[in-house]
Amino acid sequence: MNGRMLVLPGDGIGPSIVAQAMKVVDGLRDRYGLHLETEEALIGGAAIDATGDPLPAATLTRARAADVVLLGAVGGPKWESLDIKIRPEKGLLRLRSGLGLYANLRPALLHPQLAGASTLKPEVVVGLDLLIVRELTGGIYFGEPRGVRTLANGEREGYNTEVYRESEIRRVAKVAFELARRRDRRVCSVDKANVLEATELWRNVVDEVARDYGDVALSHMYVDNCAMQLVRNPRQFDVLLTTNMFGDILSDLASMLTGSIGMLPSASLGEGGRGLYEPIHGSAPDIAGRDIANPIATILSLAMALRYSLDAPAMADRIEAAVSRVLDNGLRTADIWSEGMTRVGTGAMGDAIVSAL
Ligand code: IPM
Ligand code: MG
């Protein structure tokens, strides 16, 4: 197995969680012969500070040349006063769009050892295994026109546009149906078709795509109901297919079912095998530099990279088993800690996972 990975640590807790994933790469190299060339580049606030641009051209070029990109997180208070067009988050959005990564896979899997760490009752979340497929390069995140204008009466008005082309809906829907075939063969498409035309089209196109997947059961749900169902009975879902904005919101919600947002990895895929892998959480500037962030979401993102882009499922299995073993042994970062468990920092959690490989 050969591959090239571009590593983008980013901001806040990004560098320290990515450093733990790199320890895992080294461990797999030394002990199991993983062949993965890695190099680092700048994104987000770190890139703004160094070059004035949250996604320097050199970073995008190197990302295009890589098989996989592993990203930590971007953003922080330091850059919040900048124009929205050049904020750290724009770097990430341009990277997703520049690489054509329209399908974002966000699995929410409850590790049984963490049933007690969820804020929901264990009986609601035990056995949870759902996959959110979020459209990632369209919708209101990218729609034009957008901006803030001043009206004739002097009042300011902000506006954004939710826009979806048929082809954009079709290709991400196909990804959801294909993935459902490898799972429980159920897709629930989430929209607001009762109010928004763009998502009424979404619903119709998903129905059309479903005709090619007679073996997969399709249902539709309004996003407000879905938010409610996710906390009422999350195990009813297998694959959730949804728009960019709804997927952003519902995946944060789903992460808490698993105990902590620090546990959820993600994969962003387009045509071809290349992918961007990142934890779903942000840069958590409030805890940056304190060695308390949970590196597991990033380490599990590396496992997804090995599975989906690098054709190394056995290496991915090793990582996932190592995480499970460390949880079995009672090690917990602060976000998933509960009575009787051993609290460890970011670095110690990384070391423990490497030892358990
Ligand atoms: C996510 C994040 C990003 C998003 C931000 C950082 C731009 O919240 O990956 O969910 O909104 O997509
Ligand atoms: Mg988000």
XYZ file of C-alpha atoms and ligand atoms in Angstrom:
370
model
C 0.000 0.000 0.000
C 1.348 3.379 -0.956
C -0.084 6.767 -0.469
C 0.529 10.420 0.149
C -1.143 12.294 2.942
C -1.212 16.050 3.311
C -1.524 17.059 6.944
C -3.222 20.339 7.821
C -3.080 20.925 11.599
C -4.853 24.316 11.466
C -5.769 26.257 14.603
C -6.686 25.908 18.272
C -6.571 22.275 19.364
C -5.889 21.268 15.730
C -2.094 20.886 15.999
C -2.216 18.838 19.208
C -4.914 16.389 18.048
C -3.258 15.982 14.642
C 0.047 15.272 16.419
C -1.635 12.266 18.100
C -2.851 10.956 14.734
C 0.715 11.317 13.422
C 1.971 9.192 16.312
C -0.493 6.532 15.169
C 0.853 6.808 11.598
C 4.393 6.319 12.953
C 3.253 3.345 15.015
C 1.639 1.690 11.993
C 4.765 2.402 9.932
C 7.175 0.930 12.464
C 5.129 -2.059 13.480
C 2.975 -3.001 10.499
C 4.831 -1.614 7.486
C 2.409 1.144 6.547
C 3.768 3.118 3.575
C 2.424 6.609 3.866
C 4.345 9.697 2.849
C 3.261 12.709 4.840
C 3.841 16.439 4.533
C 2.363 19.422 6.350
C 0.828 22.623 5.014
C -0.980 25.692 6.270
C -4.714 26.330 6.481
C -7.065 28.588 8.437
C -5.870 31.190 10.890
C -2.327 29.825 10.856
C -2.268 30.369 7.093
C -3.736 33.854 7.439
C -0.988 34.802 9.891
C 1.738 33.465 7.602
C 0.398 34.440 4.162
C -2.763 36.541 4.525
C -4.859 33.792 2.902
C -6.770 31.027 4.796
C -6.124 28.650 1.872
C -2.811 29.516 0.225
C -2.514 28.332 -3.387
C 0.384 26.068 -2.352
C -1.877 24.218 0.094
C -4.565 23.562 -2.510
C -1.965 22.404 -5.040
C -0.458 19.995 -2.547
C -3.906 18.765 -1.507
C -4.691 18.006 -5.162
C -1.467 16.017 -5.445
C -2.175 13.976 -2.297
C -4.333 10.865 -1.942
C -5.724 12.014 1.358
C -5.807 15.163 3.426
C -5.981 14.983 7.226
C -7.199 18.168 8.852
C -7.352 19.241 12.493
C -9.591 22.276 12.852
C -9.735 25.925 11.823
C -10.821 29.187 13.403
C -10.583 31.105 16.635
C -11.324 34.455 18.304
C -8.116 35.954 16.952
C -9.561 36.020 13.414
C -13.240 36.656 14.200
C -13.082 40.348 13.397
C -11.766 39.729 9.867
C -14.035 40.105 6.847
C -16.097 36.897 6.513
C -14.564 36.352 3.059
C -11.088 35.792 4.452
C -11.823 34.107 7.756
C -10.213 30.753 8.636
C -13.496 28.881 7.962
C -13.398 30.102 4.353
C -10.138 28.213 3.921
C -11.849 24.956 4.837
C -14.894 25.681 2.666
C -12.671 26.517 -0.311
C -10.655 23.350 0.243
C -13.802 21.179 0.261
C -15.120 22.893 -2.818
C -11.739 23.089 -4.608
C -11.298 19.340 -4.247
C -14.902 18.671 -5.324
C -15.696 16.811 -2.094
C -19.467 16.872 -2.224
C -20.256 13.922 0.054
C -19.482 14.237 3.749
C -19.793 11.018 5.742
C -20.295 11.485 9.453
C -20.795 8.199 11.270
C -22.273 8.422 14.762
C -21.367 5.212 16.487
C -21.705 4.665 20.197
C -18.746 2.862 21.720
C -20.527 0.721 24.314
C -17.975 1.754 26.950
C -19.279 5.330 26.651
C -22.991 4.633 27.096
C -22.771 6.373 30.456
C -21.000 9.418 29.020
C -23.920 10.477 26.836
C -26.277 13.025 28.317
C -29.100 10.754 27.137
C -30.158 7.612 28.987
C -28.076 4.548 28.074
C -31.172 2.639 26.913
C -31.776 5.340 24.280
C -28.256 5.287 22.837
C -26.895 1.758 23.336
C -26.446 0.161 19.916
C -26.497 3.497 18.096
C -24.916 3.222 14.647
C -26.052 5.825 12.177
C -24.366 7.484 9.250
C -25.056 11.066 8.246
C -24.380 11.802 4.585
C -24.160 15.573 4.337
C -24.013 17.408 1.010
C -20.851 19.495 1.310
C -20.200 21.787 -1.638
C -23.606 23.348 -2.313
C -26.677 24.772 -0.636
C -26.772 27.930 1.430
C -23.070 27.599 2.313
C -22.092 28.445 -1.250
C -25.267 29.935 -2.788
C -25.225 33.308 -4.501
C -26.291 36.021 -4.062
C -25.055 36.501 -0.532
C -23.990 39.480 1.493
C -25.099 42.400 3.599
C -26.570 45.452 1.893
C -27.952 48.765 3.055
C -31.527 49.477 2.073
C -32.893 52.831 0.913
C -34.105 53.586 4.442
C -30.584 53.038 5.791
C -31.374 49.694 7.404
C -28.879 46.847 6.843
C -30.131 43.560 5.401
C -28.227 40.263 5.366
C -29.091 37.593 2.797
C -28.015 34.129 1.699
C -29.350 31.746 -0.895
C -30.273 28.092 -0.519
C -29.755 26.679 -4.000
C -29.477 23.093 -5.254
C -29.096 21.841 -8.779
C -30.602 18.503 -9.666
C -27.166 17.043 -10.459
C -25.839 18.089 -7.056
C -28.690 16.313 -5.290
C -28.470 13.214 -7.463
C -24.757 12.543 -6.942
C -24.854 12.833 -3.150
C -28.066 10.778 -2.981
C -26.305 8.004 -4.913
C -23.510 7.984 -2.340
C -26.078 7.576 0.443
C -27.852 4.711 -1.321
C -24.579 2.938 -2.139
C -23.461 3.195 1.499
C -26.862 1.988 2.720
C -26.325 -1.184 0.677
C -23.317 -1.972 2.869
C -25.354 -1.326 6.041
C -29.004 -1.842 6.986
C -30.341 -0.702 3.566
C -32.374 2.213 4.884
C -32.042 5.859 3.838
C -33.937 8.686 5.506
C -33.692 11.907 3.504
C -34.041 15.046 5.590
C -35.421 18.282 4.158
C -37.803 21.169 4.754
C -39.881 20.473 1.680
C -42.977 21.966 3.292
C -41.384 25.424 3.252
C -38.290 25.559 1.018
C -38.565 24.984 -2.752
C -34.899 24.009 -3.003
C -35.515 21.121 -0.636
C -38.814 20.224 -2.301
C -36.690 19.589 -5.376
C -34.274 17.713 -3.126
C -37.080 15.356 -2.071
C -38.242 14.771 -5.648
C -34.758 14.045 -6.975
C -34.014 11.665 -4.090
C -37.248 9.817 -4.985
C -36.012 9.516 -8.573
C -32.613 8.179 -7.504
C -34.347 5.666 -5.211
C -35.887 3.948 -8.247
C -32.426 2.528 -9.040
C -32.137 1.154 -5.514
C -35.183 -1.060 -5.072
C -33.330 -2.979 -2.359
C -32.945 0.131 -0.157
C -35.908 1.495 1.811
C -36.292 5.272 1.472
C -38.176 7.550 3.842
C -38.385 11.347 4.072
C -38.441 13.489 7.176
C -38.658 17.210 7.865
C -35.562 18.518 9.583
C -37.378 19.783 12.679
C -38.949 16.380 13.240
C -35.569 14.733 12.590
C -33.906 16.802 15.326
C -36.633 15.641 17.689
C -36.409 11.984 16.582
C -32.621 12.013 17.028
C -33.007 12.604 20.747
C -36.234 10.605 21.123
C -35.185 7.393 19.387
C -31.931 7.730 17.432
C -31.650 4.007 16.734
C -34.503 4.203 14.227
C -32.010 5.633 11.695
C -29.517 3.896 9.437
C -28.361 6.422 6.813
C -29.472 10.054 7.089
C -29.086 11.986 3.830
C -29.307 15.754 4.017
C -28.238 19.201 2.826
C -25.084 21.057 3.761
C -26.661 23.253 6.444
C -28.994 20.660 7.957
C -26.127 18.148 8.008
C -23.915 20.605 9.853
C -26.514 21.037 12.573
C -27.752 17.450 12.845
C -24.232 16.020 13.018
C -23.371 18.134 16.060
C -26.599 16.923 17.624
C -25.841 13.299 16.734
C -22.341 13.572 18.184
C -23.708 14.122 21.672
C -25.581 10.829 21.436
C -22.178 9.153 21.302
C -20.969 10.853 24.476
C -18.920 13.688 23.060
C -18.304 15.676 19.918
C -14.678 14.690 20.486
C -15.461 11.165 19.269
C -16.831 11.781 15.759
C -14.658 11.429 12.641
C -15.651 12.377 9.111
C -14.737 11.686 5.520
C -15.384 14.031 2.611
C -15.383 12.372 -0.783
C -15.894 13.349 -4.408
C -15.278 11.566 -7.687
C -12.229 9.324 -7.533
C -10.593 8.091 -4.385
C -9.215 11.297 -2.914
C -10.673 12.390 0.403
C -10.462 14.924 3.189
C -10.620 13.498 6.679
C -11.333 15.596 9.744
C -12.981 15.431 13.144
C -16.433 17.033 13.047
C -15.625 19.319 15.967
C -14.045 22.731 15.719
C -10.839 24.298 16.983
C -12.085 24.708 20.599
C -9.873 27.752 21.281
C -11.022 27.804 24.921
C -9.163 24.556 25.633
C -6.285 24.906 23.153
C -2.801 24.342 24.570
C -4.094 22.728 27.786
C -3.542 19.075 26.828
C -7.173 18.190 27.541
C -8.708 17.883 24.053
C -9.885 14.461 22.915
C -7.779 13.242 19.951
C -9.999 10.230 19.223
C -12.142 11.882 16.510
C -8.968 12.762 14.603
C -7.433 9.323 15.092
C -10.679 7.713 13.891
C -10.621 10.101 10.899
C -7.210 8.667 10.036
C -8.794 5.197 10.215
C -11.494 6.344 7.776
C -8.760 7.640 5.432
C -7.065 4.261 5.466
C -10.370 2.523 4.794
C -11.951 4.780 2.171
C -9.024 6.350 0.269
C -5.934 4.269 0.917
C -7.333 0.777 0.506
C -5.887 -0.322 3.842
C -8.917 -1.617 5.748
C -6.784 -3.859 7.962
C -4.832 -0.808 9.217
C -8.144 0.962 9.855
C -9.365 -2.043 11.834
C -6.201 -1.920 13.939
C -6.794 1.714 14.853
C -10.441 1.196 15.696
C -9.630 -1.865 17.814
C -6.890 0.090 19.612
C -9.323 2.907 20.459
C -11.787 0.367 21.758
C -9.139 -1.327 23.889
C -8.043 1.960 25.431
C -11.663 2.743 26.306
C -12.017 -0.757 27.765
C -9.023 0.024 29.962
C -10.874 2.976 31.411
C -8.795 5.804 29.924
C -10.839 8.940 29.268
C -10.149 12.506 28.235
C -12.087 15.138 30.184
C -15.013 15.299 27.724
C -15.860 11.591 28.145
C -14.711 11.118 31.715
C -17.061 9.646 34.310
C -16.713 8.417 37.883
C -14.268 5.544 38.298
C -12.438 6.172 35.010
C -8.836 7.328 34.581
C -8.602 10.880 33.297
C -5.805 11.431 30.766
C -4.652 14.315 28.600
C -4.435 14.602 24.816
C -0.863 13.329 24.577
C -1.370 10.431 26.981
C -4.490 9.327 25.121
C -2.493 9.353 21.853
C 0.322 7.332 23.444
C -2.128 4.796 24.877
C -3.764 4.270 21.479
C -0.339 3.799 19.846
C 0.612 1.208 22.498
C -2.665 -0.626 21.908
C -2.185 -0.868 18.124
C -18.123 21.451 10.321
C -17.812 22.855 10.759
C -17.607 23.717 9.518
C -18.915 23.702 8.753
C -17.126 25.156 9.798
C -15.845 25.180 10.599
C -16.967 25.943 8.530
O -18.815 23.340 11.591
O -17.278 20.854 9.635
O -19.186 20.959 10.688
O -19.820 24.483 9.048
O -19.029 22.893 7.826
Mg -20.269 21.901 12.131
